[in-house]
Coordinates of C-alpha atoms and ligand atoms in Angstrom, one line a residue:
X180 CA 89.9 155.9 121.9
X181 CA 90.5 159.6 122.7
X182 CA 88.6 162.5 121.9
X183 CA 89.9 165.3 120.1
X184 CA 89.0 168.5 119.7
X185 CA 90.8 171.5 117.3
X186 CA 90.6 174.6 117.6
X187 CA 92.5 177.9 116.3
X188 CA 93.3 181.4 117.0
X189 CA 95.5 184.4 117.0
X190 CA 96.1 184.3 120.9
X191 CA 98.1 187.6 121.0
X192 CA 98.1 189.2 124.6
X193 CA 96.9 186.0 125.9
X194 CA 93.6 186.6 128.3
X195 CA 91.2 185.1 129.9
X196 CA 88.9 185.1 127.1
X197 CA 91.5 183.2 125.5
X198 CA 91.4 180.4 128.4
X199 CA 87.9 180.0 129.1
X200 CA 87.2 179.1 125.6
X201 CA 90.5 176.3 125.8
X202 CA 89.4 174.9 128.9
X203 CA 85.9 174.5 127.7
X204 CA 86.7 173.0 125.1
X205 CA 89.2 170.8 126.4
X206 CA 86.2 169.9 128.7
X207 CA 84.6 168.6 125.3
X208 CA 86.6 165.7 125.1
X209 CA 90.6 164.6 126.1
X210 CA 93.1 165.8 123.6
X211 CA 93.1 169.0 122.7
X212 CA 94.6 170.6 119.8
X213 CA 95.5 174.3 119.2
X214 CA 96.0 176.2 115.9
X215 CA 98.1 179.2 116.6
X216 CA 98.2 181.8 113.7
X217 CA 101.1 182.9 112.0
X218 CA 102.4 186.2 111.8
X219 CA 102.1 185.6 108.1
X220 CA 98.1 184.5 108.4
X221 CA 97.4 187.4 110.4
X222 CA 98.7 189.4 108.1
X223 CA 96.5 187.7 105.5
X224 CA 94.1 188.3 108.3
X225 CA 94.7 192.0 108.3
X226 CA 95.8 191.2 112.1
X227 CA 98.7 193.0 113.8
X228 CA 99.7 191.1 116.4
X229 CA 101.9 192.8 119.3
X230 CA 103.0 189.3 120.4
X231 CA 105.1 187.6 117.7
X232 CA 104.2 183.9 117.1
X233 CA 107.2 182.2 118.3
X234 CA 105.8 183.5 122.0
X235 CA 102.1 183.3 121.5
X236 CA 102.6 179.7 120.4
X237 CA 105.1 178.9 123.2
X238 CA 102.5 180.4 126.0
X239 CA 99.6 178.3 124.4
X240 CA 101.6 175.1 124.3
X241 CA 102.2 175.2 127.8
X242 CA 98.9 175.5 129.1
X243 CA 98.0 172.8 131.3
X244 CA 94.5 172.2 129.0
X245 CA 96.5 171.9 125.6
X246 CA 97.8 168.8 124.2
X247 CA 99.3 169.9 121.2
X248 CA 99.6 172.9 119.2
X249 CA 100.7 173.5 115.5
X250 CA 100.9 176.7 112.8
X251 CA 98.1 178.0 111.7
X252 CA 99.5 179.1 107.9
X253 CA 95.9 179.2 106.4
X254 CA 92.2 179.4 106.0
X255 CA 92.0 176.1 104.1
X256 CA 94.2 173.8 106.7
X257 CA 91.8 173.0 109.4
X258 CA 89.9 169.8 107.2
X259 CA 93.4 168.1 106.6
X260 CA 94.3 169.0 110.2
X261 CA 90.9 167.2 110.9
X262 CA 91.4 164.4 109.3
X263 CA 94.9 163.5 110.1
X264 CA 94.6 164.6 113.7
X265 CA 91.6 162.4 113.6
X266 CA 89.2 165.0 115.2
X267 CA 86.0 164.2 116.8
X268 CA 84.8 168.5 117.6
X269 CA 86.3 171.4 115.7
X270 CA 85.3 174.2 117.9
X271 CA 85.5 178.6 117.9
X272 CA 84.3 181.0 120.1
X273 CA 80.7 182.0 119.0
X274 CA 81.8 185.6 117.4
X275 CA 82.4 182.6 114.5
X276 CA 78.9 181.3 114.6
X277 CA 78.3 179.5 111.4
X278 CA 81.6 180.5 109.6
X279 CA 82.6 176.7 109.6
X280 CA 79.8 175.0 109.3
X281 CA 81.0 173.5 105.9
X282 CA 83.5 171.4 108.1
X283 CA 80.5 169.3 109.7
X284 CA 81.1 167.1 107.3
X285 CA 84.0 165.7 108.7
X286 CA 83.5 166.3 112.4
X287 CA 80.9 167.7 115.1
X288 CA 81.3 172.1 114.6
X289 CA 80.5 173.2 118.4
X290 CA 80.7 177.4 118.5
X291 CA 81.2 178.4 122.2
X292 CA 80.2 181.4 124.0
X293 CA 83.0 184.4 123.9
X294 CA 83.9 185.6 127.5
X295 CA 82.4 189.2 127.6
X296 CA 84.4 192.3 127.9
X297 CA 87.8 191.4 127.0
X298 CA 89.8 191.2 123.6
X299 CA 92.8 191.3 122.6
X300 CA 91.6 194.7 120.7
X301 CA 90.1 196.0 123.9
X302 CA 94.0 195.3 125.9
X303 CA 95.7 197.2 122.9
X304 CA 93.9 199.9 122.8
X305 CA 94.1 200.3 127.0
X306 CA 98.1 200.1 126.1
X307 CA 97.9 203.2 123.3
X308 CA 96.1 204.9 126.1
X309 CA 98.7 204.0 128.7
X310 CA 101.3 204.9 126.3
X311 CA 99.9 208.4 125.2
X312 CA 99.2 208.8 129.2
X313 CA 103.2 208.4 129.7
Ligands
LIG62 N1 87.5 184.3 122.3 C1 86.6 184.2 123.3 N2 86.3 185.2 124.2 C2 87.0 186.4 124.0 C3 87.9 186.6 123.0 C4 88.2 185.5 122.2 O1 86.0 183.1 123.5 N3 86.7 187.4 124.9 C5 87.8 183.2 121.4 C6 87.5 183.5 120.0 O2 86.1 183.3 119.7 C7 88.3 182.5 119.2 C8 89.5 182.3 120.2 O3 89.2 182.9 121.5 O4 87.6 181.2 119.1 C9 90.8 183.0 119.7 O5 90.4 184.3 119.4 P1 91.5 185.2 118.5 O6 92.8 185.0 119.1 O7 90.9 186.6 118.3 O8 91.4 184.4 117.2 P2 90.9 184.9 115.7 O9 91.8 186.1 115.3 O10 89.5 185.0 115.8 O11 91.4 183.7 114.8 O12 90.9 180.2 111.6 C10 90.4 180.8 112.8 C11 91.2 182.0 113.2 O13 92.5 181.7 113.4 C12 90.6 182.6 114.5

């Protein structure tokens, strides 16, 4: 019986952050499944993404540590994803501490620690600078 673990994210200007947090959780158990956010959440999310989905879902899905991925289209998805995925962890990064809690009630809620000093935020705002630089 495999283990699966879900997880979900925006992705854009994929980084390490990105991949420590995959691998580790894909070090949780042996199937893991990624939630890539649409350009259409994000903008629900008030997220501008420089990377459109189509890509940030493609580089995602081939990642050696990821077993599957699938749309992220909303907030309220992840306990039907859970339950017909038949997830055993649902897992963030810990900048999410506590945020999905109310999902322990289908599965174990593990909230891992971020990898420090790089964001997607941080790599767009060093590309404005490189930019304005010319
Ligand atoms: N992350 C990390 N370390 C970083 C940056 C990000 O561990 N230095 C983690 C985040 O905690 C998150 C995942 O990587 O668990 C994806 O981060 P984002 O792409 O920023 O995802 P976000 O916009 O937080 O969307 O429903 C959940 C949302 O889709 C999460």
């Amino acid at each position: 019986m495999k283990k699966v673990i879900l997880t979900y994210g925006t992705f854009d200007l994929f980084h390490i952050g990105h991949l420590n947090l995959l691998r580790n959780l894909k070090s949780l158990g042996d199937y893991l499944i990624v939630g890539v956010s649409t350009d259409a959440f994000n903008a629900q999310k008030g997220k501008r993404t420089v990377i459109s989905f189509e890509e940030r879902i493609d580089i995602v899905q081939s990642l050696k540590c990821v077993d599957l991925t699938l749309p992220e289209h909303c907030w309220e998805q992840k306990a039907r994803d859970i339950t017909e995925h038949g997830v055993s962890v649902f897992g963030m990064g810990d900048d999410w501490q506590g945020h999905f809690d109310g999902l322990k009630a289908l599965c174990e809620v593990v909230y891992l620690p971020r990898t420090a000093g790089i964001s997607s935020s941080a790599l767009k705002h060093c590309l404005r600078e490189i930019a304005l630089a010319g």
